[in-house]
Coordinates of C-alpha atoms (C1' of nucleotides) in Angstrom, one line a residue:
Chain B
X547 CA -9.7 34.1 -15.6
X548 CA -9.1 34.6 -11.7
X549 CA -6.9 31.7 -10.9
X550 CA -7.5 29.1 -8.7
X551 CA -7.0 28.2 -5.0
X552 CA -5.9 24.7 -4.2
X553 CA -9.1 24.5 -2.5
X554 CA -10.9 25.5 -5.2
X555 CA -8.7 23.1 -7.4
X556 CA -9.3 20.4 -5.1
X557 CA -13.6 20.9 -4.8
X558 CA -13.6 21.4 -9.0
X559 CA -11.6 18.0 -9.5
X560 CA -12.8 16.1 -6.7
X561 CA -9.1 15.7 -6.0
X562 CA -7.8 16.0 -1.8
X563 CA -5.7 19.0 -1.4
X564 CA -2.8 16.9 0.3
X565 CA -3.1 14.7 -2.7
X566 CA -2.9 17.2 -4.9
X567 CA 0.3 18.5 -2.9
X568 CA 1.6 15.1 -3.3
X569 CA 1.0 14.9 -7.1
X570 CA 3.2 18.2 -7.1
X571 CA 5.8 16.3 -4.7
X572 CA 6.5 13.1 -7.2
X573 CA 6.4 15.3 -10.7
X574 CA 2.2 14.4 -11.9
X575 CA 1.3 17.7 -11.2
X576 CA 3.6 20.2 -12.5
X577 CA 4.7 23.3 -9.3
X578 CA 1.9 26.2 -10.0
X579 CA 2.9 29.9 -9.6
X580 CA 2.6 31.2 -5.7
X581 CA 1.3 34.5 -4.7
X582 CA 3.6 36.3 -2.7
X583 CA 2.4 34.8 0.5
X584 CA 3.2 31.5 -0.8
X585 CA 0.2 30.0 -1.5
X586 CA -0.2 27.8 -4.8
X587 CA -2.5 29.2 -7.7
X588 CA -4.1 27.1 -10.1
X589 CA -5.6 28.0 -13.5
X590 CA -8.0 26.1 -15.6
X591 CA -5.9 23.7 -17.4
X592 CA -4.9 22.1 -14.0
X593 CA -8.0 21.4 -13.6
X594 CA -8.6 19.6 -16.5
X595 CA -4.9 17.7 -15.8
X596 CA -6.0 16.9 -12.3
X597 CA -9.3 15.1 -13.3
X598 CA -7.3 13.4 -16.0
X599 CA -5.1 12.1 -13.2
X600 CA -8.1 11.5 -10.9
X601 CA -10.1 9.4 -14.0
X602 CA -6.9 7.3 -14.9
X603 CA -6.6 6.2 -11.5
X604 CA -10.2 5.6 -10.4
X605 CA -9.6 3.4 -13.7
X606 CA -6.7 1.9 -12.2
X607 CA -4.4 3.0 -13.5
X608 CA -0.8 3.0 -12.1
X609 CA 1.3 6.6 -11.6
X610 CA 3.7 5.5 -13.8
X611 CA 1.3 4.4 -16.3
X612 CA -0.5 7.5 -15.8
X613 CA 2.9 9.4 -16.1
X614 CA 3.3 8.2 -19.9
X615 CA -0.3 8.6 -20.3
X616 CA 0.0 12.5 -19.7
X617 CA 3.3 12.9 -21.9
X618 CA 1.7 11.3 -24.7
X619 CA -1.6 13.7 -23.9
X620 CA 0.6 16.8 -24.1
X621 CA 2.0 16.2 -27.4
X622 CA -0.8 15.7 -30.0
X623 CA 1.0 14.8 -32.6
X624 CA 2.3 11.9 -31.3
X625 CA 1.2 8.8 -32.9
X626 CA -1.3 6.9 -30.7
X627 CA -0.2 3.6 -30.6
X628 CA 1.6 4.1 -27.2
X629 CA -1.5 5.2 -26.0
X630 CA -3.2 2.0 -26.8
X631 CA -0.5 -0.2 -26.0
X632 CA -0.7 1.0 -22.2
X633 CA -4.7 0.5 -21.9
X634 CA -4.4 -2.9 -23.2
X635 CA -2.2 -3.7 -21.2
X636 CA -3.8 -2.6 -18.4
X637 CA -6.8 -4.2 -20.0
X638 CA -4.8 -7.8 -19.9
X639 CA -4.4 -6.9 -15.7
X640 CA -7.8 -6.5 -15.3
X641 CA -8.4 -9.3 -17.0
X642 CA -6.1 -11.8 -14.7
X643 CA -7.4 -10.2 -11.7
X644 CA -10.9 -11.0 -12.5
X645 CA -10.0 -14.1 -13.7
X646 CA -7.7 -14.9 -10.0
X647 CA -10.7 -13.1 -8.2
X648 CA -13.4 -15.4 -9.5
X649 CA -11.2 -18.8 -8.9
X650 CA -11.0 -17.3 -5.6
X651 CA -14.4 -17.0 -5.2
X652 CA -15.0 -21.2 -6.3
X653 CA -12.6 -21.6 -3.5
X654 CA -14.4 -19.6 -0.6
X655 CA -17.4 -20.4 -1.7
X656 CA -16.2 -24.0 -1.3
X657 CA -15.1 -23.1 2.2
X658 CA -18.7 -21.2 3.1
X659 CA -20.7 -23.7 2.0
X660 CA -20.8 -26.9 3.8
X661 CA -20.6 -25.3 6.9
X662 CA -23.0 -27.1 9.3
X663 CA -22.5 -24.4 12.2
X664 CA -21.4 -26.3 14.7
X665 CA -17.8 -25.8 16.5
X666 CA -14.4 -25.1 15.1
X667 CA -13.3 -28.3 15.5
X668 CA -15.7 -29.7 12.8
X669 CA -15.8 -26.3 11.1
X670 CA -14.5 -26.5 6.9
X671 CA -13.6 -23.0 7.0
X672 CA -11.0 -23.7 9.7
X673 CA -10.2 -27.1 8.1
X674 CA -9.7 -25.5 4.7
X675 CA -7.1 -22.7 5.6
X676 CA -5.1 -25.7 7.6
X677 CA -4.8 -28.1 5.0
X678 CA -4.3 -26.7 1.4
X679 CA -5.5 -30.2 -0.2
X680 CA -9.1 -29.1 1.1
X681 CA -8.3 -26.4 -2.2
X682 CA -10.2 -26.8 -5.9
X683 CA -7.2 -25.5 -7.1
X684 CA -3.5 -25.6 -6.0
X685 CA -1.9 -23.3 -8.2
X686 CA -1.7 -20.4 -5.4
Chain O
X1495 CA 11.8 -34.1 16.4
X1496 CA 14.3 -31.7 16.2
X1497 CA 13.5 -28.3 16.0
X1498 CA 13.8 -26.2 12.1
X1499 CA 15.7 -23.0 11.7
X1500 CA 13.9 -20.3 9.9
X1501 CA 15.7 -21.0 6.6
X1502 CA 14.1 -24.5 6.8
X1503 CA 10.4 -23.1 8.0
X1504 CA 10.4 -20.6 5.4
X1505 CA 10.9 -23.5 2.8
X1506 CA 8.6 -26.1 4.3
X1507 CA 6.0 -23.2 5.1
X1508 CA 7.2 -21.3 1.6
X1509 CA 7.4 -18.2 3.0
X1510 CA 10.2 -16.2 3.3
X1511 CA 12.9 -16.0 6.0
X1512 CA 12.0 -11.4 6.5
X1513 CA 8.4 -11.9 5.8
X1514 CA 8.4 -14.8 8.6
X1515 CA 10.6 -12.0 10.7
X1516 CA 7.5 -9.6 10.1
X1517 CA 4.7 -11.6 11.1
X1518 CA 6.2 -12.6 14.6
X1519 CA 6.7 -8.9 14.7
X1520 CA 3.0 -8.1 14.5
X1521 CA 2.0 -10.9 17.0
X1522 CA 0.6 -13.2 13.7
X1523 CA 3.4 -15.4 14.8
X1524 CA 4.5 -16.4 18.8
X1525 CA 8.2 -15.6 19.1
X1526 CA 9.8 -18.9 19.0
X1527 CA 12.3 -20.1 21.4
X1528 CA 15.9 -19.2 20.6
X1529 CA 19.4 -21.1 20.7
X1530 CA 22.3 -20.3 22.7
X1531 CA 23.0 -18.0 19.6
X1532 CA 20.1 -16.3 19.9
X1533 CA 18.6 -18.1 16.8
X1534 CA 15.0 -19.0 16.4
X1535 CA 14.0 -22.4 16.6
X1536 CA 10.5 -24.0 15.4
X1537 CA 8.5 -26.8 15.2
X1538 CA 6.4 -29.0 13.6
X1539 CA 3.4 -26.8 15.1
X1540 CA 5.0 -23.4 13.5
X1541 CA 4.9 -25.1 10.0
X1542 CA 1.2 -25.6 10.3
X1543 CA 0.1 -22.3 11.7
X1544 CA 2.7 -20.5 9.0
X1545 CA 0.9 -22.2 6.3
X1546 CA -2.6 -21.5 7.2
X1547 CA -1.4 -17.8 7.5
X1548 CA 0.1 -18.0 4.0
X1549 CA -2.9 -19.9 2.2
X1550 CA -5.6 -17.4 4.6
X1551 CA -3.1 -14.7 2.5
X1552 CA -3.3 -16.7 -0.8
X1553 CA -6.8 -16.6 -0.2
X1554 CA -6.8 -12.8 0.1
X1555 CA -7.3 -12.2 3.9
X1556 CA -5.9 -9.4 5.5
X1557 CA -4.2 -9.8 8.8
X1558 CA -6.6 -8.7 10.9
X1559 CA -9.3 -11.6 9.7
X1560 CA -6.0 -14.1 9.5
X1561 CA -5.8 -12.8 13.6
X1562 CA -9.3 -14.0 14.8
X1563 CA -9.4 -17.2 12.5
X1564 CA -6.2 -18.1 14.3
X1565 CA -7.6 -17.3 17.4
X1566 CA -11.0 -19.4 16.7
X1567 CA -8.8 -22.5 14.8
X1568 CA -7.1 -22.6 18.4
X1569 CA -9.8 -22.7 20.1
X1570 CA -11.4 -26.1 19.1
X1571 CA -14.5 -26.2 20.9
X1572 CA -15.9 -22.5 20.0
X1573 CA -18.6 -22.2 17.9
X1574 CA -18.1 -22.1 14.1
X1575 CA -20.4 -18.9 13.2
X1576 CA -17.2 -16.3 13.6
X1577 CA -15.0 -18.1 11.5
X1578 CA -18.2 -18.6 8.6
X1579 CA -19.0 -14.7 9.2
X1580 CA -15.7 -14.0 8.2
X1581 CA -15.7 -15.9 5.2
X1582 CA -18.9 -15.0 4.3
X1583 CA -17.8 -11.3 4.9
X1584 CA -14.5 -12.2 2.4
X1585 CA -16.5 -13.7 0.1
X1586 CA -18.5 -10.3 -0.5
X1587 CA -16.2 -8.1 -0.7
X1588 CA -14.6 -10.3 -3.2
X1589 CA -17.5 -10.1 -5.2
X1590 CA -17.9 -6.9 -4.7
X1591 CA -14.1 -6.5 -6.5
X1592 CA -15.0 -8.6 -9.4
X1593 CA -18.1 -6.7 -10.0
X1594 CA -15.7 -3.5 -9.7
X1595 CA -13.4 -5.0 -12.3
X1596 CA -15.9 -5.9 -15.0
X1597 CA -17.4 -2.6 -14.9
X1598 CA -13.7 -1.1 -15.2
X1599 CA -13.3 -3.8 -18.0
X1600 CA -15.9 -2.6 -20.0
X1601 CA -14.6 1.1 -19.6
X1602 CA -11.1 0.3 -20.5
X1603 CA -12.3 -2.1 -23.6
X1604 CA -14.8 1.0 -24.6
X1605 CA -11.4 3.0 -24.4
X1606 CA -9.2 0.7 -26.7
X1607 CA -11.6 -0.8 -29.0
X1608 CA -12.1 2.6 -31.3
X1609 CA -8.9 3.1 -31.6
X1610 CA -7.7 4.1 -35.0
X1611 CA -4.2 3.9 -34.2
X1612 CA -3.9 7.5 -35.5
X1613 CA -2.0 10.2 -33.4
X1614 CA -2.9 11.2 -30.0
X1615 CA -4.8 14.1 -30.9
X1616 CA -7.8 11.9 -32.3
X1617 CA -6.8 9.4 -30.0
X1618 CA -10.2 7.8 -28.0
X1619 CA -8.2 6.0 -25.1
X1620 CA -6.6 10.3 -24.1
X1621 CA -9.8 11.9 -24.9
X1622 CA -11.7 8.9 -22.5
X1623 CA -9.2 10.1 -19.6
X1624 CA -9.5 13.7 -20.1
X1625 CA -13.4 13.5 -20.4
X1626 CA -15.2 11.5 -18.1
X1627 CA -18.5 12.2 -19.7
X1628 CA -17.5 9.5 -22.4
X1629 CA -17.3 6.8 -19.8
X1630 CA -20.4 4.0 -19.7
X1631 CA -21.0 4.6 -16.4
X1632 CA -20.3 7.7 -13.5
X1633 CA -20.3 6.4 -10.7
X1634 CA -16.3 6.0 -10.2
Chain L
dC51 C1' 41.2 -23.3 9.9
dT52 C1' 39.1 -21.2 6.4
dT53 C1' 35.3 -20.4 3.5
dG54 C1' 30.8 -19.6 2.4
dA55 C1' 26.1 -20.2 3.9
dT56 C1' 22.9 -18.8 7.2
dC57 C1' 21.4 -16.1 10.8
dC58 C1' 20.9 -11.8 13.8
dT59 C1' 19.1 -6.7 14.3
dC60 C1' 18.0 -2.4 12.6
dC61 C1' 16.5 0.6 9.3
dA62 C1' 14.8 2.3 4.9
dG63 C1' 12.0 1.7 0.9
dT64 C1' 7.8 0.2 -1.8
dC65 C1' 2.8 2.5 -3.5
dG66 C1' -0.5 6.0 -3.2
dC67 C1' -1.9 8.4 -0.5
dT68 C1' -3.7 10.5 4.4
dG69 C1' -3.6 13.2 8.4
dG70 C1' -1.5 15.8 12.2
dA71 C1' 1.6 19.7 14.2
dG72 C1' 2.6 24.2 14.3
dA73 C1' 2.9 28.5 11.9
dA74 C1' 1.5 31.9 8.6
dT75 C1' -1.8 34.0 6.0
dG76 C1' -6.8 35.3 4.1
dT77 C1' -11.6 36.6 4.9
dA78 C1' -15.8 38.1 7.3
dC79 C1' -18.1 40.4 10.8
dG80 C1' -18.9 43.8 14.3
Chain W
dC771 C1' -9.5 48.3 13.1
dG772 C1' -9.6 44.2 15.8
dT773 C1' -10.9 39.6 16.4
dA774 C1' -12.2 35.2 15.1
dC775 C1' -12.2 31.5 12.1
dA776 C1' -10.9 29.3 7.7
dT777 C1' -7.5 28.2 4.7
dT778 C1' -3.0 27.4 3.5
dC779 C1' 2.0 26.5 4.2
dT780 C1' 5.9 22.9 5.3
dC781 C1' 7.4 18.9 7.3
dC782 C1' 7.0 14.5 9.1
dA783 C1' 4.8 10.1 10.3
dG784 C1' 1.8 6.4 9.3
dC785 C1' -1.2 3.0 6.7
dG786 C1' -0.7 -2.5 4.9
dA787 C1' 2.1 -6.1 4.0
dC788 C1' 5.9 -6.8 3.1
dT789 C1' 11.0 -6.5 0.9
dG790 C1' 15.7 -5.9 0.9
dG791 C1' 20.2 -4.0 2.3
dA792 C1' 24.0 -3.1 5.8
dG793 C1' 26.9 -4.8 9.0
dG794 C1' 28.0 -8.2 12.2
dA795 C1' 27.8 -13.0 14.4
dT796 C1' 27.6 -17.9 14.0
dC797 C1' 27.3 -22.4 11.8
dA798 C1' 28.6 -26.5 8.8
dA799 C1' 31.6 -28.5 5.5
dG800 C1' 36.0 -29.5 3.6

DNA sequence: CTTGATCCTCCAGTCGCTGGAGAATGTACG
DNA sequence: CGTACATTCTCCAGCGACTGGAGGATCAAG
């Protein structure tokens, strides 16, 4: 197979090219062969580590996370439970931020709400983010 | 009353001493008077106006929103529609997040459950990354 | 008077990119 | 073959919202 521009990488993985670049720079991406201008060539199997990059983190992933993710992918015998540990963990971090997210919610919602539109100095948005007792909750 | 130093604003206020540094720097804070020393010097007004910044950033605004709701909360007798746009505005986007997050919950939790904790190369959570065509949903 | 806490400024690092400058190539058209 | 334009290269700076360290000055207590 004809290798790969990094523009060509970049369009088949839905990836930026300085983001690819930078991938290269912190050790996701391994340093592809140059031509002997310079230029970075690509074959297919970056393609399919790049969108495995790009999918972790559209999931959310972290880099590091991704990092162990990709050492575990590149050795198929290794046992899987590392694997799994990592997305449910990740799992449990979704989790807390959907569960922060929606008490957050209670409170603007709270804050929205009774607003009768008339000036700031009545307003319960204003009042609320000035006094913290206005809050549903006070653990934050 | 006598005035704080920014050890004792930073505890009253609970944020700390750099981050208090920080927001005078980006004009979230007015530059306080100084001592002979050169040291800053607050009052009972700065402990107000620090903690409605750090319960607006509890609350997950970003600077720029915490900007104009200071602006409008010092402005007493302008009308309250900009601050309740604001929040209204924050209160979408953060229910556009936890709609994001379930979705990515539900991908993730496809990812673990199946997991026979047998070696990486039958392992659902790697093959989910390196495929997105197992995913529940494509628009990520 | 000495010790240790607090404060000052400046600068660099965090994370995950993003984009610009300026130079060197590659490609397409006439 | 020349010219124009697209693409790539490296390096560096910036985003947001802090955080922390270095190195020095000053304060408060014993």
């Amino acid at each position: 197979m004809k290798p790969l521009t990094i523009g060509e990488l970049s369009a088949q993985a839905g990836v930026k090219i300085p983001t690819i670049r930078y991938y290269e720079s912190i050790g996701l991406l391994p340093a592809p062969l140059r031509t002997d201008s310079n230029r970075r060539t690509y074959d297919a199997a970056a393609v399919s580590r790049l969108r495995f990059i790009r999918h972790a983190r559209e999931l959310g992933f972290e880099v590091d996370a991704i990092r162990q993710l990709l050492m575990l992918a590149d050795d198929p015998a290794h046992p899987c439970g590392e694997a799994d540990a990592l997305a449910r963990a990740h799992l449990a971090d979704i989790e807390s931020k959907i569960a922060r997210l929606q008490a957050l919610r209670a409170e603007v919602r709270n804050m929205v709400e009774p607003c009768p539109q008339g000036q700031v100095r009545t307003c319960h948005v204003i009042e609320v983010l000035a006094d913290h007792s206005h809050c549903l909750h006070d653990h934050h």
